[in-house]
PDB file of C-alpha atoms in Angstrom:
ATOM      1  CA  UNK A   1     168.163 123.128  94.196  1.00 69.00           C
ATOM      2  CA  UNK A   2     167.934 121.122  90.955  1.00 68.00           C
ATOM      3  CA  UNK A   3     168.887 123.225  87.871  1.00 91.00           C
ATOM      4  CA  UNK A   4     167.864 122.349  84.304  1.00 96.00           C
ATOM      5  CA  UNK A   5     169.195 124.773  81.812  1.00 96.00           C
ATOM      6  CA  UNK A   6     168.065 125.040  78.234  1.00 96.00           C
ATOM      7  CA  UNK A   7     170.640 126.807  75.994  1.00 90.00           C
ATOM      8  CA  UNK A   8     168.203 129.177  74.226  1.00 90.00           C
ATOM      9  CA  UNK A   9     164.882 130.723  75.400  1.00 93.00           C
ATOM     10  CA  UNK A  10     163.999 131.939  71.774  1.00 96.00           C
ATOM     11  CA  UNK A  11     165.014 130.788  68.439  1.00 96.00           C
ATOM     12  CA  UNK A  12     164.094 131.593  64.888  1.00 97.00           C
ATOM     13  CA  UNK A  13     165.184 129.251  62.257  1.00 97.00           C
ATOM     14  CA  UNK A  14     164.377 128.764  58.368  1.00 97.00           C
ATOM     15  CA  UNK A  15     162.748 125.659  56.987  1.00 98.00           C
ATOM     16  CA  UNK A  16     165.300 123.097  56.166  1.00 97.00           C
ATOM     17  CA  UNK A  17     167.854 124.324  58.658  1.00 97.00           C
ATOM     18  CA  UNK A  18     169.344 121.827  61.275  1.00 97.00           C
ATOM     19  CA  UNK A  19     168.446 122.922  64.745  1.00 97.00           C
ATOM     20  CA  UNK A  20     170.126 121.752  68.020  1.00 97.00           C
ATOM     21  CA  UNK A  21     168.503 122.297  71.425  1.00 97.00           C
ATOM     22  CA  UNK A  22     170.599 121.729  74.326  1.00 97.00           C
ATOM     23  CA  UNK A  23     169.642 120.868  77.902  1.00 97.00           C
ATOM     24  CA  UNK A  24     171.999 120.425  80.920  1.00 97.00           C
ATOM     25  CA  UNK A  25     171.081 119.323  84.327  1.00 96.00           C
ATOM     26  CA  UNK A  26     173.238 119.634  87.426  1.00 94.00           C
ATOM     27  CA  UNK A  27     171.800 116.960  89.918  1.00 91.00           C
ATOM     28  CA  UNK A  28     173.285 113.803  88.267  1.00 92.00           C
ATOM     29  CA  UNK A  29     169.852 112.564  87.173  1.00 92.00           C
ATOM     30  CA  UNK A  30     169.798 109.474  85.167  1.00 91.00           C
ATOM     31  CA  UNK A  31     166.470 110.255  83.364  1.00 92.00           C
ATOM     32  CA  UNK A  32     165.943 113.109  80.954  1.00 95.00           C
ATOM     33  CA  UNK A  33     163.162 113.950  78.635  1.00 96.00           C
ATOM     34  CA  UNK A  34     162.123 116.405  75.794  1.00 97.00           C
ATOM     35  CA  UNK A  35     158.627 117.489  75.444  1.00 96.00           C
ATOM     36  CA  UNK A  36     156.996 119.901  73.171  1.00 96.00           C
ATOM     37  CA  UNK A  37     153.868 122.030  74.251  1.00 95.00           C
ATOM     38  CA  UNK A  38     151.396 123.466  71.978  1.00 94.00           C
ATOM     39  CA  UNK A  39     148.023 125.267  72.556  1.00 88.00           C
ATOM     40  CA  UNK A  40     145.180 122.837  72.825  1.00 84.00           C
ATOM     41  CA  UNK A  41     147.429 119.774  72.761  1.00 87.00           C
ATOM     42  CA  UNK A  42     149.358 120.057  76.077  1.00 87.00           C
ATOM     43  CA  UNK A  43     152.608 118.343  76.657  1.00 91.00           C
ATOM     44  CA  UNK A  44     153.712 115.616  74.339  1.00 92.00           C
ATOM     45  CA  UNK A  45     156.647 113.421  74.837  1.00 93.00           C
ATOM     46  CA  UNK A  46     159.315 113.393  72.046  1.00 95.00           C
ATOM     47  CA  UNK A  47     162.082 111.305  73.409  1.00 95.00           C
ATOM     48  CA  UNK A  48     163.520 110.302  76.720  1.00 94.00           C
ATOM     49  CA  UNK A  49     166.735 108.740  78.015  1.00 95.00           C
ATOM     50  CA  UNK A  50     167.556 106.609  81.044  1.00 91.00           C
ATOM     51  CA  UNK A  51     171.121 106.533  80.719  1.00 90.00           C
ATOM     52  CA  UNK A  52     174.117 107.766  78.568  1.00 92.00           C
ATOM     53  CA  UNK A  53     174.115 106.740  75.071  1.00 88.00           C
ATOM     54  CA  UNK A  54     170.523 105.443  75.559  1.00 90.00           C
ATOM     55  CA  UNK A  55     167.354 106.815  74.099  1.00 93.00           C
ATOM     56  CA  UNK A  56     163.711 105.785  73.898  1.00 92.00           C
ATOM     57  CA  UNK A  57     161.029 107.084  71.467  1.00 93.00           C
ATOM     58  CA  UNK A  58     158.102 108.963  72.965  1.00 91.00           C
ATOM     59  CA  UNK A  59     154.671 109.746  71.596  1.00 89.00           C
ATOM     60  CA  UNK A  60     155.846 111.997  68.725  1.00 94.00           C
ATOM     61  CA  UNK A  61     159.535 111.263  67.704  1.00 96.00           C
ATOM     62  CA  UNK A  62     158.998 111.737  63.932  1.00 96.00           C
ATOM     63  CA  UNK A  63     161.235 114.588  62.619  1.00 96.00           C
ATOM     64  CA  UNK A  64     163.440 114.468  65.751  1.00 98.00           C
ATOM     65  CA  UNK A  65     166.470 112.709  67.112  1.00 97.00           C
ATOM     66  CA  UNK A  66     168.354 113.005  70.276  1.00 97.00           C
ATOM     67  CA  UNK A  67     171.768 112.641  71.662  1.00 96.00           C
ATOM     68  CA  UNK A  68     173.125 111.830  75.229  1.00 96.00           C
ATOM     69  CA  UNK A  69     176.999 111.654  75.182  1.00 94.00           C
ATOM     70  CA  UNK A  70     177.163 112.752  78.773  1.00 95.00           C
ATOM     71  CA  UNK A  71     174.892 112.206  81.729  1.00 95.00           C
ATOM     72  CA  UNK A  72     174.115 115.763  82.411  1.00 96.00           C
ATOM     73  CA  UNK A  73     173.425 116.624  78.781  1.00 97.00           C
ATOM     74  CA  UNK A  74     170.454 115.736  76.399  1.00 97.00           C
ATOM     75  CA  UNK A  75     170.263 117.253  73.139  1.00 97.00           C
ATOM     76  CA  UNK A  76     167.270 117.553  70.720  1.00 98.00           C
ATOM     77  CA  UNK A  77     168.019 117.612  67.236  1.00 98.00           C
ATOM     78  CA  UNK A  78     165.845 118.807  64.365  1.00 97.00           C
ATOM     79  CA  UNK A  79     167.391 117.371  61.134  1.00 94.00           C
ATOM     80  CA  UNK A  80     165.659 119.543  58.791  1.00 97.00           C
ATOM     81  CA  UNK A  81     163.195 122.047  60.552  1.00 97.00           C
ATOM     82  CA  UNK A  82     159.717 122.407  59.370  1.00 97.00           C
ATOM     83  CA  UNK A  83     157.004 124.965  60.028  1.00 97.00           C
ATOM     84  CA  UNK A  84     154.921 122.369  61.966  1.00 97.00           C
ATOM     85  CA  UNK A  85     157.786 122.216  64.464  1.00 98.00           C
ATOM     86  CA  UNK A  86     157.235 125.706  65.637  1.00 98.00           C
ATOM     87  CA  UNK A  87     156.533 125.022  69.320  1.00 97.00           C
ATOM     88  CA  UNK A  88     157.709 125.492  72.779  1.00 97.00           C
ATOM     89  CA  UNK A  89     160.307 122.608  73.739  1.00 98.00           C
ATOM     90  CA  UNK A  90     160.471 121.670  77.399  1.00 97.00           C
ATOM     91  CA  UNK A  91     163.463 119.683  78.613  1.00 97.00           C
ATOM     92  CA  UNK A  92     163.141 117.951  82.125  1.00 96.00           C
ATOM     93  CA  UNK A  93     165.163 115.439  84.279  1.00 94.00           C
ATOM     94  CA  UNK A  94     164.030 113.061  86.979  1.00 91.00           C
ATOM     95  CA  UNK A  95     165.407 110.865  89.673  1.00 82.00           C
ATOM     96  CA  UNK A  96     162.468 109.432  91.597  1.00 79.00           C
ATOM     97  CA  UNK A  97     159.369 110.272  89.292  1.00 83.00           C
ATOM     98  CA  UNK A  98     159.039 114.104  90.060  1.00 89.00           C
ATOM     99  CA  UNK A  99     160.159 115.871  86.888  1.00 93.00           C
ATOM    100  CA  UNK A 100     162.388 119.158  87.037  1.00 94.00           C
ATOM    101  CA  UNK A 101     161.840 121.400  84.147  1.00 96.00           C
ATOM    102  CA  UNK A 102     163.866 123.898  82.268  1.00 96.00           C
ATOM    103  CA  UNK A 103     162.575 127.299  81.372  1.00 95.00           C
ATOM    104  CA  UNK A 104     161.638 126.139  77.896  1.00 96.00           C
ATOM    105  CA  UNK A 105     162.942 127.001  74.382  1.00 96.00           C
ATOM    106  CA  UNK A 106     160.470 128.731  71.965  1.00 96.00           C
ATOM    107  CA  UNK A 107     161.312 127.752  68.437  1.00 97.00           C
ATOM    108  CA  UNK A 108     159.836 129.466  65.353  1.00 98.00           C
ATOM    109  CA  UNK A 109     160.418 127.882  62.025  1.00 98.00           C
ATOM    110  CA  UNK A 110     159.865 130.349  59.220  1.00 97.00           C
TER     111      UNK A 110
ATOM    112  CA  UNK B   1     148.640 109.784  74.033  1.00 39.00           C
ATOM    113  CA  UNK B   2     146.958 112.052  76.494  1.00 43.00           C
ATOM    114  CA  UNK B   3     145.669 110.479  79.701  1.00 58.00           C
ATOM    115  CA  UNK B   4     144.924 113.134  82.195  1.00 68.00           C
ATOM    116  CA  UNK B   5     142.070 115.437  81.469  1.00 78.00           C
ATOM    117  CA  UNK B   6     141.657 118.531  83.605  1.00 82.00           C
ATOM    118  CA  UNK B   7     138.556 120.302  84.371  1.00 82.00           C
ATOM    119  CA  UNK B   8     137.557 123.107  84.011  1.00 89.00           C
ATOM    120  CA  UNK B   9     139.885 124.309  81.139  1.00 90.00           C
ATOM    121  CA  UNK B  10     139.719 127.843  82.539  1.00 93.00           C
ATOM    122  CA  UNK B  11     138.800 129.102  85.974  1.00 95.00           C
ATOM    123  CA  UNK B  12     138.520 132.752  87.148  1.00 96.00           C
ATOM    124  CA  UNK B  13     138.158 133.657  90.822  1.00 96.00           C
ATOM    125  CA  UNK B  14     138.811 136.551  93.243  1.00 97.00           C
ATOM    126  CA  UNK B  15     141.692 136.605  95.669  1.00 97.00           C
ATOM    127  CA  UNK B  16     140.983 134.972  98.770  1.00 97.00           C
ATOM    128  CA  UNK B  17     138.599 132.453  97.162  1.00 97.00           C
ATOM    129  CA  UNK B  18     139.371 128.794  96.880  1.00 97.00           C
ATOM    130  CA  UNK B  19     140.167 127.219  93.489  1.00 97.00           C
ATOM    131  CA  UNK B  20     139.435 123.512  92.632  1.00 96.00           C
ATOM    132  CA  UNK B  21     140.700 121.778  89.688  1.00 95.00           C
ATOM    133  CA  UNK B  22     139.938 118.294  88.671  1.00 95.00           C
ATOM    134  CA  UNK B  23     141.754 115.620  86.735  1.00 94.00           C
ATOM    135  CA  UNK B  24     140.459 112.262  85.325  1.00 94.00           C
ATOM    136  CA  UNK B  25     142.626 109.613  83.864  1.00 92.00           C
ATOM    137  CA  UNK B  26     142.141 106.256  82.135  1.00 90.00           C
ATOM    138  CA  UNK B  27     144.539 103.693  83.149  1.00 86.00           C
ATOM    139  CA  UNK B  28     145.968 102.318  86.144  1.00 88.00           C
ATOM    140  CA  UNK B  29     148.582 104.456  87.823  1.00 89.00           C
ATOM    141  CA  UNK B  30     151.618 104.408  89.885  1.00 89.00           C
ATOM    142  CA  UNK B  31     151.095 108.122  91.029  1.00 91.00           C
ATOM    143  CA  UNK B  32     149.628 111.322  90.052  1.00 94.00           C
ATOM    144  CA  UNK B  33     151.402 114.708  90.062  1.00 95.00           C
ATOM    145  CA  UNK B  34     150.342 118.209  89.988  1.00 96.00           C
ATOM    146  CA  UNK B  35     152.426 120.861  88.263  1.00 96.00           C
ATOM    147  CA  UNK B  36     152.304 124.636  87.740  1.00 97.00           C
ATOM    148  CA  UNK B  37     153.372 126.800  84.727  1.00 96.00           C
ATOM    149  CA  UNK B  38     153.577 130.439  84.727  1.00 95.00           C
ATOM    150  CA  UNK B  39     152.894 132.034  81.288  1.00 92.00           C
ATOM    151  CA  UNK B  40     155.896 131.185  78.907  1.00 88.00           C
ATOM    152  CA  UNK B  41     158.035 129.509  81.498  1.00 91.00           C
ATOM    153  CA  UNK B  42     158.756 125.898  82.362  1.00 93.00           C
ATOM    154  CA  UNK B  43     156.667 123.756  84.608  1.00 95.00           C
ATOM    155  CA  UNK B  44     157.164 123.447  88.295  1.00 96.00           C
ATOM    156  CA  UNK B  45     156.335 120.391  90.417  1.00 95.00           C
ATOM    157  CA  UNK B  46     153.880 121.134  93.138  1.00 96.00           C
ATOM    158  CA  UNK B  47     152.986 117.764  94.662  1.00 96.00           C
ATOM    159  CA  UNK B  48     153.013 113.897  94.057  1.00 94.00           C
ATOM    160  CA  UNK B  49     150.378 111.502  95.450  1.00 95.00           C
ATOM    161  CA  UNK B  50     150.927 107.688  95.133  1.00 93.00           C
ATOM    162  CA  UNK B  51     148.159 105.387  94.166  1.00 93.00           C
ATOM    163  CA  UNK B  52     147.886 104.075  97.828  1.00 95.00           C
ATOM    164  CA  UNK B  53     147.281 107.489  99.241  1.00 96.00           C
ATOM    165  CA  UNK B  54     143.840 109.224  99.378  1.00 97.00           C
ATOM    166  CA  UNK B  55     144.920 112.781 100.370  1.00 97.00           C
ATOM    167  CA  UNK B  56     147.928 114.933 100.536  1.00 97.00           C
ATOM    168  CA  UNK B  57     148.663 118.510 101.774  1.00 96.00           C
ATOM    169  CA  UNK B  58     151.330 120.877 101.024  1.00 95.00           C
ATOM    170  CA  UNK B  59     150.863 124.436 102.351  1.00 96.00           C
ATOM    171  CA  UNK B  60     147.759 125.865 100.755  1.00 97.00           C
ATOM    172  CA  UNK B  61     147.602 122.916  98.386  1.00 97.00           C
ATOM    173  CA  UNK B  62     145.334 119.816  99.106  1.00 98.00           C
ATOM    174  CA  UNK B  63     145.189 116.937  96.709  1.00 98.00           C
ATOM    175  CA  UNK B  64     142.877 114.161  96.748  1.00 97.00           C
ATOM    176  CA  UNK B  65     143.103 110.859  94.731  1.00 97.00           C
ATOM    177  CA  UNK B  66     140.222 108.487  94.195  1.00 96.00           C
ATOM    178  CA  UNK B  67     141.622 105.332  92.304  1.00 95.00           C
ATOM    179  CA  UNK B  68     138.140 103.910  91.937  1.00 95.00           C
ATOM    180  CA  UNK B  69     136.875 106.839  89.919  1.00 95.00           C
ATOM    181  CA  UNK B  70     140.326 107.292  88.361  1.00 94.00           C
ATOM    182  CA  UNK B  71     140.105 110.968  89.350  1.00 95.00           C
ATOM    183  CA  UNK B  72     142.120 113.648  91.504  1.00 96.00           C
ATOM    184  CA  UNK B  73     141.458 117.230  92.689  1.00 96.00           C
ATOM    185  CA  UNK B  74     143.797 119.987  93.419  1.00 97.00           C
ATOM    186  CA  UNK B  75     142.348 122.637  95.979  1.00 98.00           C
ATOM    187  CA  UNK B  76     144.240 125.893  96.502  1.00 98.00           C
ATOM    188  CA  UNK B  77     142.967 127.579  99.450  1.00 97.00           C
ATOM    189  CA  UNK B  78     142.779 131.363 100.028  1.00 97.00           C
ATOM    190  CA  UNK B  79     144.164 132.068  96.589  1.00 97.00           C
ATOM    191  CA  UNK B  80     146.518 135.011  95.659  1.00 97.00           C
ATOM    192  CA  UNK B  81     146.948 136.980  92.632  1.00 96.00           C
ATOM    193  CA  UNK B  82     150.467 135.163  92.289  1.00 96.00           C
ATOM    194  CA  UNK B  83     148.553 131.822  92.008  1.00 97.00           C
ATOM    195  CA  UNK B  84     147.565 132.856  88.344  1.00 97.00           C
ATOM    196  CA  UNK B  85     149.080 130.252  86.134  1.00 97.00           C
ATOM    197  CA  UNK B  86     148.107 126.935  84.271  1.00 96.00           C
ATOM    198  CA  UNK B  87     148.042 123.849  86.218  1.00 96.00           C
ATOM    199  CA  UNK B  88     148.521 120.352  84.882  1.00 95.00           C
ATOM    200  CA  UNK B  89     147.907 116.864  86.355  1.00 95.00           C
ATOM    201  CA  UNK B  90     150.236 114.162  85.233  1.00 94.00           C
ATOM    202  CA  UNK B  91     150.178 110.456  85.662  1.00 92.00           C
ATOM    203  CA  UNK B  92     152.913 107.832  86.069  1.00 84.00           C
ATOM    204  CA  UNK B  93     151.535 104.488  84.715  1.00 75.00           C
ATOM    205  CA  UNK B  94     151.556 101.404  86.739  1.00 66.00           C
ATOM    206  CA  UNK B  95     154.589  99.430  85.672  1.00 64.00           C
ATOM    207  CA  UNK B  96     155.837 102.378  83.778  1.00 64.00           C
ATOM    208  CA  UNK B  97     159.287 103.825  83.713  1.00 64.00           C
ATOM    209  CA  UNK B  98     160.211 106.486  86.431  1.00 65.00           C
ATOM    210  CA  UNK B  99     159.505 109.901  85.330  1.00 69.00           C
ATOM    211  CA  UNK B 100     157.685 108.905  82.113  1.00 78.00           C
ATOM    212  CA  UNK B 101     154.499 110.851  82.834  1.00 88.00           C
ATOM    213  CA  UNK B 102     151.445 111.621  80.749  1.00 88.00           C
ATOM    214  CA  UNK B 103     150.296 115.240  80.985  1.00 90.00           C
ATOM    215  CA  UNK B 104     146.822 116.662  80.646  1.00 89.00           C
ATOM    216  CA  UNK B 105     145.931 119.834  78.782  1.00 89.00           C
ATOM    217  CA  UNK B 106     145.837 121.940  81.823  1.00 92.00           C
ATOM    218  CA  UNK B 107     143.527 124.360  83.666  1.00 94.00           C
ATOM    219  CA  UNK B 108     144.179 128.034  83.367  1.00 95.00           C
ATOM    220  CA  UNK B 109     143.619 129.768  86.658  1.00 97.00           C
ATOM    221  CA  UNK B 110     143.118 133.437  86.814  1.00 97.00           C
ATOM    222  CA  UNK B 111     142.962 134.988  90.321  1.00 97.00           C
ATOM    223  CA  UNK B 112     141.873 138.683  90.270  1.00 96.00           C
ATOM    224  CA  UNK B 113     142.996 141.002  92.934  1.00 92.00           C
TER     225      UNK B 113
END
């Protein structure tokens, strides 16, 4: 079974803090994705990556950056967290079009 | 940008009944997928139907795709309380990159025992 592991299920951070959300997959998938999910807005793509050290902006990249130093790990970085980044963050990996999701990281920014 | 739009937004049925959810989309697609999400958890892939397919089955799930109407439906037969979850359709755009999907806002299904 494919496993996508997100490092933290729940985080509480303060405005202005730097936040790292880590995601690791164990199936050697080339494609990895970060989404955020908000009530009434559904899932929105933040960034994705098709290879190591490669990244592409999704629909809402502002305020975020990503890092993919190794194939299995895709990190989402909030350089200076703001309250409007309070959300559920979902990481996913893919090989042939079907997405495998992690359990999500619920971030609250105070 | 959101492409898939599910209908209804919420659906409440009794155990044993069938549940039908619909999805409409706007642009040409390579495939359409359905996902399920239990409250507070990640999404789980249910089924993928390609643009040249019209119907697909998986256990109690039946998915149809009508590319001329740009719509799809997910039917869950003989529903169970454990089917209570949100269901999302997601489209892979024609010519788009593998796995780069656009999700709808979901249908919240409640199955009462």
